[in-house]
Every structure is written in C-alpha cells, then in structure tokens.
Coordinates of C-alpha atoms and ligand atoms in Angstrom, one line a residue:
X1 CA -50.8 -14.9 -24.1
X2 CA -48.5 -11.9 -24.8
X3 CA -44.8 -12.1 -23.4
X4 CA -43.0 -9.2 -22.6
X5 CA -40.3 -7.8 -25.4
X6 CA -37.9 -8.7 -23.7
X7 CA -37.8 -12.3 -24.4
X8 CA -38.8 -11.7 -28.1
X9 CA -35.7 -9.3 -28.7
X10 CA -33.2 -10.9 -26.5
X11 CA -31.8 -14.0 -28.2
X12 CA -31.3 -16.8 -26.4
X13 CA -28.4 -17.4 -24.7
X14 CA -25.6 -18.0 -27.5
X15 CA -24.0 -20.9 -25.7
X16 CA -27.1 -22.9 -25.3
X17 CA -27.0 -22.9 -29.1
X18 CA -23.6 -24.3 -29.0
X19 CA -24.6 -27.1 -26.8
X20 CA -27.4 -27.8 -28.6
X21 CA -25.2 -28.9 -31.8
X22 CA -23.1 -30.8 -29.8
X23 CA -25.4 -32.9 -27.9
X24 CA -26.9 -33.2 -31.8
X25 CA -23.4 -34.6 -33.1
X26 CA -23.0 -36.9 -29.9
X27 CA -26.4 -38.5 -30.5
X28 CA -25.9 -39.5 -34.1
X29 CA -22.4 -41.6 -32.1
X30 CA -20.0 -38.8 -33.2
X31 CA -16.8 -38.5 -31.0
X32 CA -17.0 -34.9 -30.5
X33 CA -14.0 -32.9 -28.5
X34 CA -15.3 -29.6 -27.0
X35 CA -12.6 -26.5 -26.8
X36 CA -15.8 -24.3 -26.1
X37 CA -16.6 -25.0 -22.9
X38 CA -15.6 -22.6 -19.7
X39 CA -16.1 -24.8 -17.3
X40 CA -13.2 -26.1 -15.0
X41 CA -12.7 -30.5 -15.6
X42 CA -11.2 -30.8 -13.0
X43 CA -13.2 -32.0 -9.4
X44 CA -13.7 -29.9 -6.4
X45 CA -10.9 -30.7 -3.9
X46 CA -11.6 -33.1 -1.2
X47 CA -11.1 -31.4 1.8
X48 CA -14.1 -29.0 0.8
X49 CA -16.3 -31.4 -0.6
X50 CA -16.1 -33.0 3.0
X51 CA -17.3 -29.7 4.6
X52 CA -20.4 -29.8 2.0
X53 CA -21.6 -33.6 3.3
X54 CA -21.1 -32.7 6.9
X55 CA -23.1 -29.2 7.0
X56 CA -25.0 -31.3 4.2
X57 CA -26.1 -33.5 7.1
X58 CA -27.4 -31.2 10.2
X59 CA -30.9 -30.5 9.9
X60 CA -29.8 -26.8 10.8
X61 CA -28.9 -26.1 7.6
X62 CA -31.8 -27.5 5.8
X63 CA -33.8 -24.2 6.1
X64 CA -33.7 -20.8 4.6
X65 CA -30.0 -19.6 4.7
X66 CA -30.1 -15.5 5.5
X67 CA -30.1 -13.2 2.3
X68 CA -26.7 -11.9 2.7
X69 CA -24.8 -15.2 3.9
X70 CA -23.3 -16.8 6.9
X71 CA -21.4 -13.8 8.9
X72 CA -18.7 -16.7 8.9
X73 CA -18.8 -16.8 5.2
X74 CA -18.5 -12.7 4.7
X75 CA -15.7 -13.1 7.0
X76 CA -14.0 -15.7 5.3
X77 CA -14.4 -13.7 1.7
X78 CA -12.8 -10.5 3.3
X79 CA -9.9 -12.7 5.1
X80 CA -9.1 -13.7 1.5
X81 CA -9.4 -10.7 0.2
X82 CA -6.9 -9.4 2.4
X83 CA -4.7 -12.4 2.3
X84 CA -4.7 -12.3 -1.5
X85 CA -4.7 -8.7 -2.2
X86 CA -3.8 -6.8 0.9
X87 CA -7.4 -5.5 0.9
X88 CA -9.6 -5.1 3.8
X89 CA -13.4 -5.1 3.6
X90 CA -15.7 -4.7 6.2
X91 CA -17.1 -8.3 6.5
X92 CA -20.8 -7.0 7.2
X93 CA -20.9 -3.7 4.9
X94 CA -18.8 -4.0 2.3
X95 CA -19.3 -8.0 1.4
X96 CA -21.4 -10.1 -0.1
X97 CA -22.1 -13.4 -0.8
X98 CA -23.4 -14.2 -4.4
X99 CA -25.5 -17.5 -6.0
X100 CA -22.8 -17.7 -8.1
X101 CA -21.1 -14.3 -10.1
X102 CA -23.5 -14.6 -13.0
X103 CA -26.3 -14.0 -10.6
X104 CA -24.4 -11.2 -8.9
X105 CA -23.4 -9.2 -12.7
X106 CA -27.1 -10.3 -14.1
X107 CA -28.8 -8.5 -11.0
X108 CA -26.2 -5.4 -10.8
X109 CA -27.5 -4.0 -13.8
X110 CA -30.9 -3.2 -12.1
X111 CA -28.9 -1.4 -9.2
X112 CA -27.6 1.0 -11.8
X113 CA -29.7 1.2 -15.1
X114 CA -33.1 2.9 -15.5
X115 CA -35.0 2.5 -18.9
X116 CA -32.8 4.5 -21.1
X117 CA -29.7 4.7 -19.0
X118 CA -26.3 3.7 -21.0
X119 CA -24.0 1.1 -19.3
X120 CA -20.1 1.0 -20.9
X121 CA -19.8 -2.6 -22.0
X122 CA -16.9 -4.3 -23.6
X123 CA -16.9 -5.6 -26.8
X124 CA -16.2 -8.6 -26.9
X125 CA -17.3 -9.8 -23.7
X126 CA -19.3 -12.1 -21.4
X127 CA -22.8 -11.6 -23.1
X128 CA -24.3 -10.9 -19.3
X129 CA -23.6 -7.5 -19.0
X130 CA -25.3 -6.4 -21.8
X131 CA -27.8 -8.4 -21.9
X132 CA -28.8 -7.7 -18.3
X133 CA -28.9 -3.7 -19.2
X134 CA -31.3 -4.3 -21.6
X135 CA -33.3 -6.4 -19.6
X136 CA -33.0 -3.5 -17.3
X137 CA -34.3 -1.3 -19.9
X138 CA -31.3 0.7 -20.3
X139 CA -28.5 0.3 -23.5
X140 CA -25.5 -1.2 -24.3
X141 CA -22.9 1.7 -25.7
X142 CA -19.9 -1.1 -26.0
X143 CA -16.4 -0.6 -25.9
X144 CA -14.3 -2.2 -28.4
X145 CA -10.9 -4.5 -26.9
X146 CA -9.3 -5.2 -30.1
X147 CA -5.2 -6.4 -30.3
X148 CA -4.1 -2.7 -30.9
X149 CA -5.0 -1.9 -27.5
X150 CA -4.1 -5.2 -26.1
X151 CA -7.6 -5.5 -25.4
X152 CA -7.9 -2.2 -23.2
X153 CA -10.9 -0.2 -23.6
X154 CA -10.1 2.8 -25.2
X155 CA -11.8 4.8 -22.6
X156 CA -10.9 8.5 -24.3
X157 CA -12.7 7.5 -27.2
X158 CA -16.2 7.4 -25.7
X159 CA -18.0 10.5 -26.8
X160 CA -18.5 13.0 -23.5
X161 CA -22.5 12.8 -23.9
X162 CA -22.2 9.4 -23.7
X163 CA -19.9 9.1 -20.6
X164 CA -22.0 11.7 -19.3
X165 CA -25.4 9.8 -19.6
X166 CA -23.8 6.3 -18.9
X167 CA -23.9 5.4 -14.9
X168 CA -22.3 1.9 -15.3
X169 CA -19.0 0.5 -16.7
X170 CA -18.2 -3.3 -17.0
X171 CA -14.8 -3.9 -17.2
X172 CA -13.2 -7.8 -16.8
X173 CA -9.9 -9.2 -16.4
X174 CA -8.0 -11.9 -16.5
X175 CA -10.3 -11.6 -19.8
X176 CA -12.9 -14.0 -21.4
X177 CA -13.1 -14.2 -24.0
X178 CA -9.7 -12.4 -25.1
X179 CA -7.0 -13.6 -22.3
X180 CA -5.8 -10.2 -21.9
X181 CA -4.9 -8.8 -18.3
X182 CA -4.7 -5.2 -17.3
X183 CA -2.1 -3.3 -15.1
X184 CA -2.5 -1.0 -12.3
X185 CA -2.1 2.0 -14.9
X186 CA -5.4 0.7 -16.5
X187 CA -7.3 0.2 -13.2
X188 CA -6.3 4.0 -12.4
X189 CA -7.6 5.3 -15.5
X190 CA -10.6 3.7 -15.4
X191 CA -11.0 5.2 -11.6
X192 CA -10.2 8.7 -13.0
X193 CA -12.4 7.8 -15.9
X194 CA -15.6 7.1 -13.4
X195 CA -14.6 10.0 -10.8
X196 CA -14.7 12.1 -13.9
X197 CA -18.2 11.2 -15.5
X198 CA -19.9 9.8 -12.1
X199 CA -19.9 6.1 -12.8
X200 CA -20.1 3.2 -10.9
X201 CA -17.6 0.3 -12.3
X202 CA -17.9 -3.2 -11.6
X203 CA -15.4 -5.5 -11.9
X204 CA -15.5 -9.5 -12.9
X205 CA -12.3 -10.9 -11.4
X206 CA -13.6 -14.9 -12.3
X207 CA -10.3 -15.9 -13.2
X208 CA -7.9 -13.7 -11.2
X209 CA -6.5 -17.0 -9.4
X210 CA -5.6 -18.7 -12.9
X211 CA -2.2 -17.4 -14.0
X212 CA 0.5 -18.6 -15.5
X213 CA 4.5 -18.5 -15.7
X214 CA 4.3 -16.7 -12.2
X215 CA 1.9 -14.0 -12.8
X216 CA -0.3 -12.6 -10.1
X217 CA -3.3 -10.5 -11.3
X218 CA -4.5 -7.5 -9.7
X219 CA -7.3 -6.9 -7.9
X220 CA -9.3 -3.4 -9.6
X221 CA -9.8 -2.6 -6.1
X222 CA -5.6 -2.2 -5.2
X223 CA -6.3 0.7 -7.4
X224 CA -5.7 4.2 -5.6
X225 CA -9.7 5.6 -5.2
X226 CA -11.1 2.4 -6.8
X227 CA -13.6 1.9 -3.5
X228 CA -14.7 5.3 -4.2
X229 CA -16.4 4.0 -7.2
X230 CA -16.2 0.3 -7.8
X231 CA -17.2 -2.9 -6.7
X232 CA -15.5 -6.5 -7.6
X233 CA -17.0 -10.0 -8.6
X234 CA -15.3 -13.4 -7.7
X235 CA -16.2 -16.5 -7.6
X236 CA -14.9 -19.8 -6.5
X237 CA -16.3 -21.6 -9.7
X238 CA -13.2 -21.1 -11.9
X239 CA -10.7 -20.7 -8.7
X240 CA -11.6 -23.6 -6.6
X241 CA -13.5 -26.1 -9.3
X242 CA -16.6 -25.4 -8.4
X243 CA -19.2 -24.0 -10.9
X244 CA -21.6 -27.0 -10.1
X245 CA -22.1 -25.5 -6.8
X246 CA -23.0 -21.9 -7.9
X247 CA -21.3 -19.8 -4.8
X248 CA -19.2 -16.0 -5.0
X249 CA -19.1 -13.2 -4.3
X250 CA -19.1 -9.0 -4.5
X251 CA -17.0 -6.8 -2.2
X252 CA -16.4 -2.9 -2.6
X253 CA -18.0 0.2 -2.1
X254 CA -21.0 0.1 0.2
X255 CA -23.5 1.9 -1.5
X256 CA -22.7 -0.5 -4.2
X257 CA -22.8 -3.8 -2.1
X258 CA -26.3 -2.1 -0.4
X259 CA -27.6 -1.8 -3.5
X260 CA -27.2 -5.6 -4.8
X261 CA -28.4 -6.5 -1.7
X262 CA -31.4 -4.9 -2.4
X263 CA -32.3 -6.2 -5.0
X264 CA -30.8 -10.1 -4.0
X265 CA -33.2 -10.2 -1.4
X266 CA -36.3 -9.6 -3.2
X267 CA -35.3 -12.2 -5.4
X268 CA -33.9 -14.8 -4.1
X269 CA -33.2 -16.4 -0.6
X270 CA -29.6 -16.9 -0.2
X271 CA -27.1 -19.6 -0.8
X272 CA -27.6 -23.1 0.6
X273 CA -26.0 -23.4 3.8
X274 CA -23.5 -26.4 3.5
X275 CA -22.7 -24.7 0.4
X276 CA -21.6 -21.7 2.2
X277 CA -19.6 -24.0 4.9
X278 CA -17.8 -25.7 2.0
X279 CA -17.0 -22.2 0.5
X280 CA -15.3 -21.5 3.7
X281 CA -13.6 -24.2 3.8
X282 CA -12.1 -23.7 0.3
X283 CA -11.4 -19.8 1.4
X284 CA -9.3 -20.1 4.6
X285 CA -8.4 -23.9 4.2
X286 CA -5.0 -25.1 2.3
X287 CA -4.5 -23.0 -0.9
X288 CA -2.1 -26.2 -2.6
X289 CA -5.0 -26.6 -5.5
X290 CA -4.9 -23.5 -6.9
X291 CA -1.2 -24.0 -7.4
X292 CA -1.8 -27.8 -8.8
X293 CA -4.5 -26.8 -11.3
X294 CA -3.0 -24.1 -12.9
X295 CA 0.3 -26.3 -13.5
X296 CA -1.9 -28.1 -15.1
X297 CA -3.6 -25.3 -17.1
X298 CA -0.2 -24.4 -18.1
X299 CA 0.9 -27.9 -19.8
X300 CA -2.5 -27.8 -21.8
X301 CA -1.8 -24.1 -22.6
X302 CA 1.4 -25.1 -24.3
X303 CA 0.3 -28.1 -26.0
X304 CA -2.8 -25.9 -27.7
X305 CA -0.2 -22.7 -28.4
X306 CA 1.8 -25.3 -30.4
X307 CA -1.2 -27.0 -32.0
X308 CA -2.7 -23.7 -32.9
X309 CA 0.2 -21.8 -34.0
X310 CA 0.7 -25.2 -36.8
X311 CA -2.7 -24.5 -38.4
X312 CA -2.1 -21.2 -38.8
X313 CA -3.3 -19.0 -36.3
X314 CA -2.1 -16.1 -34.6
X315 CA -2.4 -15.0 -31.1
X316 CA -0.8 -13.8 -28.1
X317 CA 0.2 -16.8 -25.3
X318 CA -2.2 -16.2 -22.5
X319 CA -0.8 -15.2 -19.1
X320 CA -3.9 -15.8 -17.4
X321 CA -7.6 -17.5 -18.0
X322 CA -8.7 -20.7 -19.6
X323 CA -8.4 -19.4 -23.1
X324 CA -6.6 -18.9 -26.3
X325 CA -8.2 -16.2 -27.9
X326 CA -6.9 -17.0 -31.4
X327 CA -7.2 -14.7 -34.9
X328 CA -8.3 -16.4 -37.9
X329 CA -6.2 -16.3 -40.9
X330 CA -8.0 -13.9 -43.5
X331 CA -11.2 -15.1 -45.4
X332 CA -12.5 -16.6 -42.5
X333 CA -16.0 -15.6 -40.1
X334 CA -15.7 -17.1 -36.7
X335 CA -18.6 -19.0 -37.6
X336 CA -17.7 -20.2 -40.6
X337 CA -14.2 -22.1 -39.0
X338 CA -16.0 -22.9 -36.4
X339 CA -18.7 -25.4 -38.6
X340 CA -15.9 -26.5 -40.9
X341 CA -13.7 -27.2 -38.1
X342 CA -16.2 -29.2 -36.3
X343 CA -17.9 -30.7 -39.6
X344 CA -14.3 -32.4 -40.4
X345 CA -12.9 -33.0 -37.1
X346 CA -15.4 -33.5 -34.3
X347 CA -13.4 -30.5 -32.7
X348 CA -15.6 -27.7 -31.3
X349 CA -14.3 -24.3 -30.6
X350 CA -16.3 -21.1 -30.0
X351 CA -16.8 -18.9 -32.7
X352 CA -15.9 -15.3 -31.6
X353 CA -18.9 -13.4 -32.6
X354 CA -20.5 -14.9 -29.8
X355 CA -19.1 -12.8 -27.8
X356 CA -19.7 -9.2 -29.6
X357 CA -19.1 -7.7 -33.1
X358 CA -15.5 -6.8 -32.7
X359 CA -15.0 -10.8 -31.6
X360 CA -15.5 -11.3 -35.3
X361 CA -11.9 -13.1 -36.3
X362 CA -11.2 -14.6 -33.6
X363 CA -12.4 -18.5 -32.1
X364 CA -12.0 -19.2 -27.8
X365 CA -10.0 -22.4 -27.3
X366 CA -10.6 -23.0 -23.7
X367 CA -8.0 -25.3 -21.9
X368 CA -10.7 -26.8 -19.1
X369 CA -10.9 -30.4 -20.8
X370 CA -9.2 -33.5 -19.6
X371 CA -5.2 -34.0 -20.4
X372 CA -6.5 -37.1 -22.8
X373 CA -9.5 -35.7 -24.8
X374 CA -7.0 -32.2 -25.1
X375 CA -4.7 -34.0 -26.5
X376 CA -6.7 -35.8 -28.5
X377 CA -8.3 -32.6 -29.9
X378 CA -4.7 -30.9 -30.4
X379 CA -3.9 -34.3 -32.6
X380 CA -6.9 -33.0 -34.9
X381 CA -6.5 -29.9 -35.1
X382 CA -2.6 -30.1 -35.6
X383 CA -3.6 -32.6 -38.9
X384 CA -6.5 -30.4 -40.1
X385 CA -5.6 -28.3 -43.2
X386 CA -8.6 -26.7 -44.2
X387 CA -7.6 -23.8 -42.5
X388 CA -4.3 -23.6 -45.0
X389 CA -6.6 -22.8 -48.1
X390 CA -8.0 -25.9 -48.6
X391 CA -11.4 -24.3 -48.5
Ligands
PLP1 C1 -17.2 -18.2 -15.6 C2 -17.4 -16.7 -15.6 C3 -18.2 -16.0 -14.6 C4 -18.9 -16.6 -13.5 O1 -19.2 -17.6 -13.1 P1 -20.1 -18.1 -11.9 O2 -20.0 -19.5 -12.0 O3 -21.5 -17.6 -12.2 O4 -19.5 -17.5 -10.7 C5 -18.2 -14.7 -14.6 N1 -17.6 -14.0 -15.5 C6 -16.9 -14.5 -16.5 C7 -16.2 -13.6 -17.5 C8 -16.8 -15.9 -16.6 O5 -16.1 -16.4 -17.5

C-alpha cells in the first residue's frame, strides 16, 4: 500500500503529541495541571443546551441537515453580526454555517490554493492554515509576528514576487497563540495590501467575544473595502462554551462564501440540526454568559500574570484571548521549559515552537481551566525556580 505524500511529510498534528504525554503522566497516577489546553472549562449555558434536547427529540431533525444550514440559522449569524458589529450580511449569499471554524479554515485553503500557489501565513500561528495549503499543494511563505511589531505582520516586507504570486492571506485576531489584537489601521492595510496584489484574506475572529478590562475587538470586516476582499471565521466554541458541539461560521464576500460552499458540499453534509437550533438559541437568546465568563477569564488572567511575572517571565497582559503568550528568560528553547517545567511540577504549558519558528521563546499559558486546578497550577509555578538558573 502506498499513501499519498502528504501524510508522510505533514507531521501529525503537534497537539496530539502534547496530549499524548499527558495522558502518559496521568496513567503512571501523576497529578498533572494542563495550561496547554484551548479549550473553554466552562459548560454550555442552559438555556441553549435546552434548545439542543428539544430539536434533539423530533424525528424531523434526525435526517440530513441541508449543506449550507437552517435559513433560520444563516439568519441568526447575520442578526449577530449586525448586532455585534453594525455589519449586515445577506443571510442567504453572504453566510455560512460551518462544522466548526477548523473545518471552515482547513477547507478554505482548497478554494484559493492550486499546487504551487503561495498563501501569506503568520508565523506563529494556528498550525491549520499552513498546513491545509500544503495539503492543497500550494506553500506556506509565513509572516513573522514578533513583539517589535506587536505581533502585526509586517506586510511591506513581503517581497513583490511573492505578494504577486500569493492569492491567500491568513491573518487572526484576538491572537492565538500571541494575545495580540489589531486596530482598524491594521485591518485597512491589510485591505490595501490585498486590493493591491489581488488576494483574498480570511480572517479567524475565534476569540473576538473574549476581552478584557472593557475592550471590544473589531470585526476585519468594519474595515473600509474589507468585503471587497475578505471573508471572516467565528465560531461559537470559544464564545458560547461550546467546542464539543463543533458549530460556526464564515460571512463576507460572496464569491468567497460561494466558493467554501463548494467545496463543503462535496464533502460533508451539513451540521446536525438540533445543533444548529441550539446555535440559534445561543445567537439571538440572552448574551449575560459572554459577560460572566470573561469576568471570569479576567480573575484567572491576573492570578497567572502575577504567577508568571514571579518566575521570571516577560510578556505583555493580554486584552483579549485565553492566553499568556509568555517570553522565556534567555538560554531557554520552548521545548526545553516546557519538559523541565512539567518534569518537576506536573504543570504543562505549550511550548511555543508549536506554533511556528518565530514562536521559538515563548510558552502559551491558556486561562480555560477550572478556578481550583489554576490556582493550583499558579501555586507551582510561583514555587518553581528552575527557571531562575537553577538549571
Ligand atoms: C479554537 C480556535 C479555532 C476554532 O475552533 P472551532 O472549534 O473549530 O470553531 C479557530 N482558530 C483559532 C485560532 C482557535 O484558537
């Protein structure tokens, strides 16, 4: 049997590896804490896990759901959208529901990327998009967010040939890994950026509803010309608590939505119906929970800056996101403070080269893990001193 080279060169997915340590540690009776993981604690709210066992229960929605959602569900996205962001999309062109953004960035790459086309990627980043352009055939050419540039690509350094032969640029904020958040003078250079070399720009927006100390982030779409060129990822996972149940969404420029619909629908066969209904629910229903779980992302933020900031680390306090996106002290790979750290504390973090080259430095301390186990983990960390030259 001969597999294709694709799953020889593509390593598997870097966070499986992670897991796979932990769940080693666990099994030999090891209290581990995890820092690494990206995945809200907290439960879905009530009132829309309600909607999910009623719909759950009419035989209606036992069957194929259609390929591009409920018409109630598209509607509900672009109500949001405009309650949110002042944005109106056109429920039935310019919408569409997704198994979950992962599913929606993985399959965007074969709307854009031919064998040998170049898609802008960030560096570090959410390994998807590159990895999806090469399973697409076409190349990463990744743009480096380092601290200088407050994690901002540096879009005037990309060589013209190369922004002339690239068709696709990822761009993501609130940002995982780095925390960073980008402005509305970002999001216009970017659109005169892709007006200017022809490319289409998608957008992850996971964690625009996470924010702290009163920040609101933007929308890439509020920008002037940005549905000209650029479509926008959501999801409810992150926003809602709900990543177990695998429903978002893409809205933007048509062609763009047409496209991933295009390919969607010769892949898969649409979102579960009472999956849908409970997305609705959590879209036009009471918004109270987004307000209650970030207060409560906020007191966990402030308890890891202070932990973090006693062993030595430097970083900026994050406005936005699950993460502290931390800078090693010198002497250090990612890797290596990541083993050390969980070889003599149980703690686990993620090591920053996970996420790209330029993440080398830097560990992800993700605030999505229960009030006790956090402060639990803080406890360790704050009493760990390896990282002070007791190597
Ligand atoms: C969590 C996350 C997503 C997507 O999550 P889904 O559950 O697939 O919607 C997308 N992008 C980034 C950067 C994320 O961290």
């Amino acid at each position: 049997m001969r597999t294709a080279k694709r799953i020889s060169e593509v390593p598997p997915y870097f966070f499986m590896e992670i897991n796979r340590k932990i769940a080693e540690k666990r099994a030999k009776g090891e209290d581990v804490i995890s820092f690494a993981i990206g995945d809200p604690d907290l439960p879905t709210p009530p009132h829309i896990l309600n909607r999910l066992w009623e719909t759950a229960r009419d035989p209606v929605n036992h069957r194929y759901p259609d390929y591009d959602g409920l018409p109630e569900f598209r509607r509900a996205i672009s109500g949001w959208y405009e309650k949110r962001f002042g944005l109106s999309f056109h429920p039935d062109k310019e919408v569409l529901p997704l198994i979950g953004s992962k599913e929606g960035i993985g399959h965007a790459a074969f709307c854009f990327i031919d064998p040998g086309d170049i898609a802008l990627v960030p560096d570090p980043a959410y390994p998807v998009y590159s990895v999806c352009t090469t399973y697409a055939g076409g190349e990463p050419y990744f743009l480096p967010l380092t601290e200088e540039n407050d994690f901002l690509p540096d879009l005037d350094s990309v060589p013209s040939s190369v922004a002339h032969k690239a068709k696709l640029l990822w761009i993501n904020y609130p940002n995982n890994p780095t925390a960073a958040v980008a402005g509305m003078d970002f999001f216009e250079r970017v659109v005169a950026f892709a007006k200017k070399y022809d490319l289409a720009v998608c957008h992850d927006a996971a964690y625009t509803e996470i924010a702290f100390d009163g920040y609101k982030p933007l929308s890439f779409l509020q920008a002037k010309g940005a549905r000209d060129v650029g479509m926008e990822f959501h999801s409810l996972s992150k926003t809602y608590n709900m990543t177990g149940w695998r429903v978002a969404m893409a809205v933007g420029n048509e062609k763009m939505v047409n496209a991933l619909t295009k390919i969607k629908s010769n892949i898969d066969s649409g979102i579960p119906n009472a999956i849908q209904y409970a997305a609705i629910e959590a879209l036009t229903g009471p918004q109270d929970c987004i307000g209650e779980h970030t207060a409560i992302y906020q007191r966990r933020r402030d308890k890891l800056v202070e932990a973090l900031t006693k062993i030595g680390l430097r970083f900026k306090v994050p406005q936005a996101s699950l993460y502290v996106w931390a800078r090693l002290p010198e002497g250090w790979t990612s890797l290596k403070f990541a083993e050390r750290l969980l070889e003599d504390t149980a703690v686990v973090v993620t090591p920053g080269i996970g996420y790209g080259q330029y993440g080398e430095g830097y560990i992800r301390v993700s605030m999505s893990l229960p009030d006790d186990r956090l402060e639990e983990g803080v406890r360790r960390i704050a009493s760990w001193r390896a990282s002070k030259g007791g190597r």
